[in-house]
PDB file of C-alpha atoms in Angstrom:
ATOM      1  CA  UNK A 135      82.164  12.909  86.851  1.00 71.00           C
ATOM      2  CA  UNK A 136      84.284  14.073  89.747  1.00 75.00           C
ATOM      3  CA  UNK A 137      87.164  16.291  88.710  1.00 69.00           C
ATOM      4  CA  UNK A 138      89.754  16.388  91.473  1.00 65.00           C
ATOM      5  CA  UNK A 139      92.861  16.865  89.362  1.00 61.00           C
ATOM      6  CA  UNK A 140      92.638  20.624  89.829  1.00 56.00           C
ATOM      7  CA  UNK A 141      93.872  20.567  93.411  1.00 57.00           C
ATOM      8  CA  UNK A 142      92.091  20.293  96.739  1.00 58.00           C
ATOM      9  CA  UNK A 143      90.399  23.711  96.610  1.00 63.00           C
ATOM     10  CA  UNK A 144      89.059  23.298  93.076  1.00 71.00           C
ATOM     11  CA  UNK A 145      87.527  19.821  93.240  1.00 79.00           C
ATOM     12  CA  UNK A 146      84.236  19.799  91.408  1.00 84.00           C
ATOM     13  CA  UNK A 147      81.485  17.772  89.847  1.00 88.00           C
ATOM     14  CA  UNK A 148      81.396  18.183  86.084  1.00 90.00           C
ATOM     15  CA  UNK A 149      78.110  17.326  84.409  1.00 92.00           C
ATOM     16  CA  UNK A 150      78.986  16.213  80.924  1.00 89.00           C
ATOM     17  CA  UNK A 151      75.434  15.689  79.679  1.00 89.00           C
ATOM     18  CA  UNK A 152      71.959  15.756  81.131  1.00 91.00           C
ATOM     19  CA  UNK A 153      69.175  14.675  78.859  1.00 92.00           C
ATOM     20  CA  UNK A 154      65.535  14.241  79.790  1.00 92.00           C
ATOM     21  CA  UNK A 155      63.335  12.379  77.300  1.00 94.00           C
ATOM     22  CA  UNK A 156      60.628  14.557  75.812  1.00 92.00           C
ATOM     23  CA  UNK A 157      57.824  12.599  77.521  1.00 94.00           C
ATOM     24  CA  UNK A 158      59.288  13.527  80.923  1.00 92.00           C
ATOM     25  CA  UNK A 159      60.098  17.176  80.324  1.00 89.00           C
ATOM     26  CA  UNK A 160      58.243  19.915  82.190  1.00 91.00           C
ATOM     27  CA  UNK A 161      57.423  17.421  84.956  1.00 95.00           C
ATOM     28  CA  UNK A 162      60.308  18.381  87.286  1.00 94.00           C
ATOM     29  CA  UNK A 163      62.419  15.300  86.470  1.00 96.00           C
ATOM     30  CA  UNK A 164      65.333  17.528  85.427  1.00 95.00           C
ATOM     31  CA  UNK A 165      65.161  19.492  88.658  1.00 95.00           C
ATOM     32  CA  UNK A 166      65.013  16.263  90.681  1.00 96.00           C
ATOM     33  CA  UNK A 167      68.025  14.843  88.816  1.00 95.00           C
ATOM     34  CA  UNK A 168      70.067  17.998  89.431  1.00 95.00           C
ATOM     35  CA  UNK A 169      69.108  18.079  93.113  1.00 96.00           C
ATOM     36  CA  UNK A 170      70.354  14.468  93.447  1.00 95.00           C
ATOM     37  CA  UNK A 171      73.624  15.458  91.748  1.00 93.00           C
ATOM     38  CA  UNK A 172      74.022  18.395  94.140  1.00 93.00           C
ATOM     39  CA  UNK A 173      73.240  16.164  97.129  1.00 94.00           C
ATOM     40  CA  UNK A 174      75.889  13.677  95.987  1.00 91.00           C
ATOM     41  CA  UNK A 175      78.374  16.478  95.356  1.00 91.00           C
ATOM     42  CA  UNK A 176      77.886  17.901  98.852  1.00 91.00           C
ATOM     43  CA  UNK A 177      78.400  14.457 100.421  1.00 92.00           C
ATOM     44  CA  UNK A 178      81.714  14.212  98.560  1.00 88.00           C
ATOM     45  CA  UNK A 179      82.720  17.653  99.944  1.00 86.00           C
ATOM     46  CA  UNK A 180      83.213  19.169  96.525  1.00 86.00           C
ATOM     47  CA  UNK A 181      83.230  22.897  95.953  1.00 82.00           C
ATOM     48  CA  UNK A 182      81.132  23.444  92.841  1.00 89.00           C
ATOM     49  CA  UNK A 183      79.145  21.882  90.034  1.00 93.00           C
ATOM     50  CA  UNK A 184      79.993  22.776  86.450  1.00 93.00           C
ATOM     51  CA  UNK A 185      78.289  22.238  83.107  1.00 95.00           C
ATOM     52  CA  UNK A 186      79.126  23.525  79.616  1.00 93.00           C
ATOM     53  CA  UNK A 187      76.199  24.767  77.538  1.00 93.00           C
ATOM     54  CA  UNK A 188      76.213  25.941  73.947  1.00 92.00           C
ATOM     55  CA  UNK A 189      75.185  29.593  73.603  1.00 92.00           C
ATOM     56  CA  UNK A 190      72.577  28.528  71.051  1.00 94.00           C
ATOM     57  CA  UNK A 191      70.808  26.228  73.539  1.00 93.00           C
ATOM     58  CA  UNK A 192      68.547  28.869  75.074  1.00 94.00           C
ATOM     59  CA  UNK A 193      66.229  26.350  76.741  1.00 93.00           C
ATOM     60  CA  UNK A 194      69.121  24.698  78.600  1.00 93.00           C
ATOM     61  CA  UNK A 195      70.533  28.084  79.618  1.00 95.00           C
ATOM     62  CA  UNK A 196      67.151  29.049  81.052  1.00 95.00           C
ATOM     63  CA  UNK A 197      66.849  25.713  82.901  1.00 95.00           C
ATOM     64  CA  UNK A 198      70.286  25.918  84.533  1.00 95.00           C
ATOM     65  CA  UNK A 199      69.892  29.623  85.329  1.00 96.00           C
ATOM     66  CA  UNK A 200      66.665  28.864  87.211  1.00 95.00           C
ATOM     67  CA  UNK A 201      68.704  26.448  89.315  1.00 95.00           C
ATOM     68  CA  UNK A 202      71.052  29.347  90.239  1.00 95.00           C
ATOM     69  CA  UNK A 203      73.938  28.313  87.983  1.00 96.00           C
ATOM     70  CA  UNK A 204      75.969  31.366  86.961  1.00 96.00           C
ATOM     71  CA  UNK A 205      77.774  31.805  83.669  1.00 95.00           C
ATOM     72  CA  UNK A 206      81.542  32.134  83.766  1.00 92.00           C
ATOM     73  CA  UNK A 207      83.243  31.945  80.393  1.00 88.00           C
ATOM     74  CA  UNK A 208      81.648  29.150  78.367  1.00 84.00           C
ATOM     75  CA  UNK A 209      80.565  27.208  81.462  1.00 92.00           C
ATOM     76  CA  UNK A 210      77.859  27.475  84.077  1.00 95.00           C
ATOM     77  CA  UNK A 211      78.745  26.983  87.742  1.00 94.00           C
ATOM     78  CA  UNK A 212      76.966  26.445  91.007  1.00 95.00           C
ATOM     79  CA  UNK A 213      79.138  27.336  93.984  1.00 92.00           C
ATOM     80  CA  UNK A 214      78.502  25.019  96.943  1.00 89.00           C
ATOM     81  CA  UNK A 215      80.520  26.843  99.608  1.00 81.00           C
TER      82      UNK A 215
END
């Protein structure tokens, strides 16, 4: 969802959940989905994409890190500036 209640300079796209069915994993569907989210976010002139990931979910952390998301606190961010 689009979170614009933080003020003009902190508008962002918050990914609540992203789930890829097991049959479609490791076939770049996750990467395609995230690229579409980023494309949409850029069209809306938002500043970053955010997702929260549990520390125990090592596979998800690896996935998002490969997409250049950086950890800050309990969340992972991609700066779009």
